[in-house]
PDB file of C-alpha atoms in Angstrom:
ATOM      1  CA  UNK A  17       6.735 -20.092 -11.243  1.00  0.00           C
ATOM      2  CA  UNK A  18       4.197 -17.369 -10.349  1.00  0.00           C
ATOM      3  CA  UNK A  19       3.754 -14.325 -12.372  1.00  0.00           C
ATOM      4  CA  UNK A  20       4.967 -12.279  -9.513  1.00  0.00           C
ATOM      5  CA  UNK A  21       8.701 -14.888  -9.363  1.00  0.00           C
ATOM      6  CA  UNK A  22       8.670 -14.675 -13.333  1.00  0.00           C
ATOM      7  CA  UNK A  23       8.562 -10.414 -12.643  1.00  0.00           C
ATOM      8  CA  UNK A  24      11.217 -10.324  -9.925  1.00  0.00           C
ATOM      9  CA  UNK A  25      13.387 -12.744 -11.658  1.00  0.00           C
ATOM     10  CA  UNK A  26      13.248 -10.320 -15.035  1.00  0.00           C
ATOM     11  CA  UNK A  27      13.934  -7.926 -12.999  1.00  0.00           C
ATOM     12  CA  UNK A  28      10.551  -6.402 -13.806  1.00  0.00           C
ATOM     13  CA  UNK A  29      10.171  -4.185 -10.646  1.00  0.00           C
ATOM     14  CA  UNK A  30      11.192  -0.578 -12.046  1.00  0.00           C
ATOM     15  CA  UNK A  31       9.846   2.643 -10.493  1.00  0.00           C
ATOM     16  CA  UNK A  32      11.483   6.172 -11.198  1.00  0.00           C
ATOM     17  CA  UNK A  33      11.351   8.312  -8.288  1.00  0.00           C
ATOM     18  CA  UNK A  34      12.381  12.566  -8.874  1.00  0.00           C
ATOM     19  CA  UNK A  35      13.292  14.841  -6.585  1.00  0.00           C
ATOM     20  CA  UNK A  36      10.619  17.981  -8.272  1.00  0.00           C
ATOM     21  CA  UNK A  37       7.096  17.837  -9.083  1.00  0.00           C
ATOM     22  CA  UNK A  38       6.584  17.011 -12.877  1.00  0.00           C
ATOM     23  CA  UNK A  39       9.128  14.733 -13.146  1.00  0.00           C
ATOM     24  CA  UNK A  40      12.144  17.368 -12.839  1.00  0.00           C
ATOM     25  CA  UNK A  41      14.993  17.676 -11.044  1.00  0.00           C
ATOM     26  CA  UNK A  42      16.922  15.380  -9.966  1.00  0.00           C
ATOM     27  CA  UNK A  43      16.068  11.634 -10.480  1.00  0.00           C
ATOM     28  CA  UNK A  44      17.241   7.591  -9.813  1.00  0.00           C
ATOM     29  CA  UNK A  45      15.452   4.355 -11.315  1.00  0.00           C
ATOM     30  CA  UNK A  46      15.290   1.749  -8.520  1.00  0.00           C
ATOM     31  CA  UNK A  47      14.354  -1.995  -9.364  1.00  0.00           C
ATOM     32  CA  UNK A  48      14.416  -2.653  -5.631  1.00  0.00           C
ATOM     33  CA  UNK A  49      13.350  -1.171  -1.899  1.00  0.00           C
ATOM     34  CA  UNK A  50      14.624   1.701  -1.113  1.00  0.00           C
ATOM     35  CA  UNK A  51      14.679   2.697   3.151  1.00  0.00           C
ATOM     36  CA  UNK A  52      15.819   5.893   3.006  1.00  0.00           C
ATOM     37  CA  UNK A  53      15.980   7.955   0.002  1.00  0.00           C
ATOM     38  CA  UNK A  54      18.069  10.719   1.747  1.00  0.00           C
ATOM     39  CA  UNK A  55      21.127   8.488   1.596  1.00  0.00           C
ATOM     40  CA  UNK A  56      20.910   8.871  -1.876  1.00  0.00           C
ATOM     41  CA  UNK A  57      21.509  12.508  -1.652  1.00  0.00           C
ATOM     42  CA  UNK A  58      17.697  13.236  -2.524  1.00  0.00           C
ATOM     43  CA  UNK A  59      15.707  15.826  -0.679  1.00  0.00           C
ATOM     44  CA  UNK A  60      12.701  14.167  -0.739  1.00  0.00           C
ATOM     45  CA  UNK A  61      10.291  12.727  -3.421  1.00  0.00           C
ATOM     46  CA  UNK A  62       7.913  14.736  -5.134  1.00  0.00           C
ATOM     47  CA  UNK A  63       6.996  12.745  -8.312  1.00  0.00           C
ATOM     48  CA  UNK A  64       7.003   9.186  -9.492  1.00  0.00           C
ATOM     49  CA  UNK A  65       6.981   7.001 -12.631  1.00  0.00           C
ATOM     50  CA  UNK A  66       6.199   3.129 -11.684  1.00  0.00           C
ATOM     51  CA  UNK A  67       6.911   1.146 -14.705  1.00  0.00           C
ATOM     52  CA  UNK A  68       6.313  -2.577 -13.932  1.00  0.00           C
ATOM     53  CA  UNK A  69       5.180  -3.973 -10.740  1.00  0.00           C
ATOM     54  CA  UNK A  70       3.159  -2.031  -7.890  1.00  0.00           C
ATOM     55  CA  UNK A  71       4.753  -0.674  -4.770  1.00  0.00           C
ATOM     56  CA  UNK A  72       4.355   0.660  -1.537  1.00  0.00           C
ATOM     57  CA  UNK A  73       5.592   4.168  -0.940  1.00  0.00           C
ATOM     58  CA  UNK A  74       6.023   5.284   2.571  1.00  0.00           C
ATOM     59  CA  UNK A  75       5.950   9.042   4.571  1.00  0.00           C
ATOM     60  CA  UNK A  76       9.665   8.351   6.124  1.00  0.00           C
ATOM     61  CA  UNK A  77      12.455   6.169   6.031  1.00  0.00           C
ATOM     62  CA  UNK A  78      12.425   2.920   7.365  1.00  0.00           C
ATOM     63  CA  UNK A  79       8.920   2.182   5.889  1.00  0.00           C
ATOM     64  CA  UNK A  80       7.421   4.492   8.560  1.00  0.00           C
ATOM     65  CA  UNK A  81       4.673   6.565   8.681  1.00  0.00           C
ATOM     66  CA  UNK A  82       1.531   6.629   5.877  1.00  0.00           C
ATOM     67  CA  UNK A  83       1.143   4.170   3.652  1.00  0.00           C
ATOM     68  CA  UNK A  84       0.584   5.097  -0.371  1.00  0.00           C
ATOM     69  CA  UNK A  85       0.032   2.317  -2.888  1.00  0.00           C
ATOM     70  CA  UNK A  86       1.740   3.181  -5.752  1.00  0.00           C
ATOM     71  CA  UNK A  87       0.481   1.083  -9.112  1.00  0.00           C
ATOM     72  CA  UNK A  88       1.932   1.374 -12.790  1.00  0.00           C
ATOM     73  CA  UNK A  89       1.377   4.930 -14.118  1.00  0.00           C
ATOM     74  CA  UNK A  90       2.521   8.686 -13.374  1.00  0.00           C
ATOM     75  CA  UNK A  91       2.168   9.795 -10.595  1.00  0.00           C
ATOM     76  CA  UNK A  92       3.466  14.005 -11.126  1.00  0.00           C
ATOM     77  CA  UNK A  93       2.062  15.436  -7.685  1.00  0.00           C
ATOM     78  CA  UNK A  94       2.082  14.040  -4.698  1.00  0.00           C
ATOM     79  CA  UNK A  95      -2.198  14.317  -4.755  1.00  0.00           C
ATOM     80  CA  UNK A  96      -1.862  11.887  -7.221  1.00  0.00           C
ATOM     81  CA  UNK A  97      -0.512   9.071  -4.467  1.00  0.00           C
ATOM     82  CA  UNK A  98      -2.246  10.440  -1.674  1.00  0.00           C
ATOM     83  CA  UNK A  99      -5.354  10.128  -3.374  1.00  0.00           C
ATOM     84  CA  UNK A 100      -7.940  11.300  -1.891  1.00  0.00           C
ATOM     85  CA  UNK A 101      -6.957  11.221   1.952  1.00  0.00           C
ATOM     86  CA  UNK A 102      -7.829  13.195   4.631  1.00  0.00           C
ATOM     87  CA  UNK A 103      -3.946  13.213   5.713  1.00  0.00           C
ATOM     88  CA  UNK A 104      -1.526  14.799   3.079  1.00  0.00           C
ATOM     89  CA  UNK A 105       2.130  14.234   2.994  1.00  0.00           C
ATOM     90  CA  UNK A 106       3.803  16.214   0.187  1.00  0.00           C
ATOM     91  CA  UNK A 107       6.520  13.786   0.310  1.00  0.00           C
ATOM     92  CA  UNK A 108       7.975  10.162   0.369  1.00  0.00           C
ATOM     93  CA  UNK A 109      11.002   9.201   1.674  1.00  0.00           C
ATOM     94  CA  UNK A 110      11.109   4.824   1.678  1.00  0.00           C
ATOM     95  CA  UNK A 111       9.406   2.490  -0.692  1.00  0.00           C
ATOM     96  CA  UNK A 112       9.434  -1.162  -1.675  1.00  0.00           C
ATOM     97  CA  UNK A 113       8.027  -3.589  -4.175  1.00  0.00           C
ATOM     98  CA  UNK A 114       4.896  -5.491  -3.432  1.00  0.00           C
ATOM     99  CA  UNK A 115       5.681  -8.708  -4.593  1.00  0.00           C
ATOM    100  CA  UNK A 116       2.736 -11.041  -3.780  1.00  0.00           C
ATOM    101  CA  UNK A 117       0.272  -8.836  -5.484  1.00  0.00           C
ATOM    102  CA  UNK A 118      -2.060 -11.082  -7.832  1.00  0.00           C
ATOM    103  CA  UNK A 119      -5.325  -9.578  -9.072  1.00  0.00           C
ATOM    104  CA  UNK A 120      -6.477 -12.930 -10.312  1.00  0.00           C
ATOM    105  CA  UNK A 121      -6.119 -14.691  -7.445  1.00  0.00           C
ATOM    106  CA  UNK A 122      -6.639 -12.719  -4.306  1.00  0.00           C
ATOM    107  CA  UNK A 123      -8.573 -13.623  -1.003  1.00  0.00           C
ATOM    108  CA  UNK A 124      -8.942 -11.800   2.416  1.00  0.00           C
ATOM    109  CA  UNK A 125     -10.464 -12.414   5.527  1.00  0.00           C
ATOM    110  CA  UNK A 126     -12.107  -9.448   7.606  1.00  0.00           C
ATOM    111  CA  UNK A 127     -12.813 -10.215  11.500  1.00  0.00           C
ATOM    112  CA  UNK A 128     -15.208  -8.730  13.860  1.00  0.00           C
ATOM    113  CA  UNK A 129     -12.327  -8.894  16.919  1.00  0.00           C
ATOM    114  CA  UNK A 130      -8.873  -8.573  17.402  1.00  0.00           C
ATOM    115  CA  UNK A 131      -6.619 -12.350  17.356  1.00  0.00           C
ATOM    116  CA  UNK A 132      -9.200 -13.576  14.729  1.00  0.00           C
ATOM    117  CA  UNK A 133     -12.144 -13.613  16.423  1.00  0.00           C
ATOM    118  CA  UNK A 134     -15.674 -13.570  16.259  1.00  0.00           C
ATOM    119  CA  UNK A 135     -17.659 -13.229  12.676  1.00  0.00           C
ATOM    120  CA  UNK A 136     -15.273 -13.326   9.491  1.00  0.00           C
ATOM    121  CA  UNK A 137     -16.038 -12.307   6.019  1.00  0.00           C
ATOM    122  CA  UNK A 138     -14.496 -13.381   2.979  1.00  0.00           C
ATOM    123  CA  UNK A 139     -13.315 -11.228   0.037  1.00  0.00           C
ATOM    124  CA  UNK A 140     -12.043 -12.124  -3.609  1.00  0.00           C
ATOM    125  CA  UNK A 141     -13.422  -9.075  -5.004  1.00  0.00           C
ATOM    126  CA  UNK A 142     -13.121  -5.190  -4.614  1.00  0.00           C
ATOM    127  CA  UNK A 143     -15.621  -3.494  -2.361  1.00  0.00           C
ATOM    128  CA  UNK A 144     -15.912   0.643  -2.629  1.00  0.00           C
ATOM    129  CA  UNK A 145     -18.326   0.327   0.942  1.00  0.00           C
ATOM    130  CA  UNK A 146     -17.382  -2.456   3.388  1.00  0.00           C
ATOM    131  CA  UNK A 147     -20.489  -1.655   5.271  1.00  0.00           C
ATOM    132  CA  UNK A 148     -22.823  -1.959   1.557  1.00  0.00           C
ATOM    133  CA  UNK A 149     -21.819  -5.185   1.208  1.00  0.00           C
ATOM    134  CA  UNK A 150     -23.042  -6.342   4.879  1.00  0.00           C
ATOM    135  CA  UNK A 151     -20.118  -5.625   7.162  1.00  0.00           C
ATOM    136  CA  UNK A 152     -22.021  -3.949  10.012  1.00  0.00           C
ATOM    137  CA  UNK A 153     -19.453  -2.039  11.264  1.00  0.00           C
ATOM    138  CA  UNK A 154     -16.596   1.105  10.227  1.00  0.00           C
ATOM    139  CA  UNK A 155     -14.084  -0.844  11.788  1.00  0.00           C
ATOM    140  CA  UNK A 156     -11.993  -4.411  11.087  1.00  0.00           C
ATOM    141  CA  UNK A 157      -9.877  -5.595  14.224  1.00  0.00           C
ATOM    142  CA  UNK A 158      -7.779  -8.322  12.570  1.00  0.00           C
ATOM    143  CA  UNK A 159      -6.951  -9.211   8.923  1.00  0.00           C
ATOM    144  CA  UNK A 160      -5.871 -12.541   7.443  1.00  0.00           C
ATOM    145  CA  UNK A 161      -4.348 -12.139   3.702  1.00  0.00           C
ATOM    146  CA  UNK A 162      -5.409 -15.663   2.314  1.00  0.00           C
ATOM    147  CA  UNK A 163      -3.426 -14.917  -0.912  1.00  0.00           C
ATOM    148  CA  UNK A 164      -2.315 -11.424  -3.006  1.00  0.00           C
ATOM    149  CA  UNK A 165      -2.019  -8.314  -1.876  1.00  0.00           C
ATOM    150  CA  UNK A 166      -4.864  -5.629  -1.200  1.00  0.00           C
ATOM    151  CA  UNK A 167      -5.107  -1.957   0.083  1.00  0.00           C
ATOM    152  CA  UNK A 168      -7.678  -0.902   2.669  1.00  0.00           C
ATOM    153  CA  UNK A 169      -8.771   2.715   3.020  1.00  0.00           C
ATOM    154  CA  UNK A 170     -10.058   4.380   6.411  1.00  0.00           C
ATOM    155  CA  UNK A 171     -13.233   5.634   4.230  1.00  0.00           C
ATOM    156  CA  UNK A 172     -15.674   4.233   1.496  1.00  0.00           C
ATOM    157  CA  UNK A 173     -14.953   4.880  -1.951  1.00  0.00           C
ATOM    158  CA  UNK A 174     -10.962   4.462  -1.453  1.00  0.00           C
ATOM    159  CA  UNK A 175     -10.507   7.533   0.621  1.00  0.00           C
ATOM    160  CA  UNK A 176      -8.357   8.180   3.979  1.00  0.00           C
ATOM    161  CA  UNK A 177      -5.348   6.419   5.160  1.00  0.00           C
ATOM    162  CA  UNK A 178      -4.242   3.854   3.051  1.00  0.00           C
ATOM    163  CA  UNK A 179      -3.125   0.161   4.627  1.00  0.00           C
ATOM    164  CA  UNK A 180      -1.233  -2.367   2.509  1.00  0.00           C
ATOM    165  CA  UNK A 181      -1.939  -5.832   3.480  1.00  0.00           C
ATOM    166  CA  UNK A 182       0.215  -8.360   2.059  1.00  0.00           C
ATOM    167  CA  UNK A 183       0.692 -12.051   2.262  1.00  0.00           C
ATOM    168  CA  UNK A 184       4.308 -12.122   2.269  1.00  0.00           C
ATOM    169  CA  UNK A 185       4.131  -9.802   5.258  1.00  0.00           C
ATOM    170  CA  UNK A 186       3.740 -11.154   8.731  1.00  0.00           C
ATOM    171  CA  UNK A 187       2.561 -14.493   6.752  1.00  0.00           C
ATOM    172  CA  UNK A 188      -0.680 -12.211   6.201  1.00  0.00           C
ATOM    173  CA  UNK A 189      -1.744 -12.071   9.405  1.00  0.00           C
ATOM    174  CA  UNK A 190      -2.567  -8.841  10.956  1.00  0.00           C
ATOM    175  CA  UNK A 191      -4.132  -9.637  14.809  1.00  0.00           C
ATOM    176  CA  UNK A 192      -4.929  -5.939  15.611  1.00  0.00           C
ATOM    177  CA  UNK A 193      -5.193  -2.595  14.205  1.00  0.00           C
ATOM    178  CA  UNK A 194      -1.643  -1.493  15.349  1.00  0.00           C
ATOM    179  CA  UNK A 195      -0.022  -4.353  12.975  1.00  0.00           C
ATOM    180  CA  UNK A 196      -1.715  -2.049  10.015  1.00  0.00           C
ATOM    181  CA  UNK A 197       0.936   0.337  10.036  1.00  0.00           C
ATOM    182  CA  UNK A 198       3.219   2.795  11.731  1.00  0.00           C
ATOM    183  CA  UNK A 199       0.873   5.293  11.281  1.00  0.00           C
ATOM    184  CA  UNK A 200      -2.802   3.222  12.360  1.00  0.00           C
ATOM    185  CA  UNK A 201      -4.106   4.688  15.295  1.00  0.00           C
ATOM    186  CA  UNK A 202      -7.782   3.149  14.463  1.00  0.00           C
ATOM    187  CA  UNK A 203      -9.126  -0.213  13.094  1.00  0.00           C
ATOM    188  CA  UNK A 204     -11.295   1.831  10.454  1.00  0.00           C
ATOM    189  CA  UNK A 205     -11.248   0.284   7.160  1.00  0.00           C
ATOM    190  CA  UNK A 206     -14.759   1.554   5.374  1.00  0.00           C
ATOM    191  CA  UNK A 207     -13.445   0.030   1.739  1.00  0.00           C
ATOM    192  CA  UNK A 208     -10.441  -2.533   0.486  1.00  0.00           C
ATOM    193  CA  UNK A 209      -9.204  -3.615  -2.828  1.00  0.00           C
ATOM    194  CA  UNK A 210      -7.018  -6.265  -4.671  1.00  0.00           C
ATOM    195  CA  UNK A 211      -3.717  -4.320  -5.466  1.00  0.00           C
ATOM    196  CA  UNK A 212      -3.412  -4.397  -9.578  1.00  0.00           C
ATOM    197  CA  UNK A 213      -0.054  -6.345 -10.643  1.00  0.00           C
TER     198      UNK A 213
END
């Protein structure tokens, strides 16, 4: 059993979500995905505690719209899962475990075209600057997640638009930029990282 199966099966995914900045107001401990936080008679998200497991939090419900990787550790504002992107959302309304994520043992391969094409690159370490470690352009067409689960960021140093590529999702193949996310419009990934377990 994988240290992801042995978390899931403990039941090991716990995230806090409240309804005011600094943890107040209203709140609900999830252990599970959530598509629409609304139903739950929440207004929206404005501050998180993830406990065990990392996540993916997303802009609207349905797991539409930006992406926000959401690692164990408080998270009061919603600057502190928006990071340092150009695009701020002062809200989440979906989220859902990430349950392939293993630091230890995480590969990716970066393509120069879209279906796979053209020169690849292998990864099975974080890079701050794509283009410092030899990939000659701002932009990857198509993704394939060998194993784990990583995060890719429209600028270097782990700014912009956040993507979550996963290997459990669309058996970690991503053939074009519009596969990164509801809210890609752009195949720029400038810097990518192993998501922490």
């Amino acid at each position: 059993m994988n240290p992801q199966q042995q978390l899931e099966q403990r039941g090991q995914f716990r995230i806090t979500v409240f309804e005011e900045e600094y943890f107040q107001g209203k709140s609900c401990e999830f252990t599970f995905e959530c598509q629409n936080i609304l139903e739950r008679d929440f207004r929206k998200i404005r501050s998180i505690k993830v406990e065990n497991g990392p996540w993916v939090g997303y802009e609207y419900p349905e797991f539409q719209g930006q992406q926000f990787i959401l690692e164990k550790g408080d998270y009061p504002r919603y600057q502190a899962w928006s990071g340092n992107s150009s695009y701020r959302t002062e809200h989440m309304l979906s989220f859902k475990p990430i349950k392939c994520a293993n630091h230890s043992d995480s590969k990716i391969t970066l393509y120069e075209c879209e279906d796979f094409m053209g020169r690849k690159f292998e990864m099975c370490d974080d890079y701050p600057s794509l283009q410092a470690m030899g990939w000659c352009s701002k932009e990857v067409p198509s993704i394939k997640v060998n194993s784990g689960s990583w995060v890719g960021y429209q600028f270097p140093g782990y700014r912009g638009y956040q993507y979550i590529f996963e290997r459990d999702r669309r058996q970690g193949e991503y053939r074009c930029y519009n596969e990164y996310g509801t809210q890609a419009h752009t195949n720029q990934i400038q810097s990518m990282r192993r998501i922490q377990q």
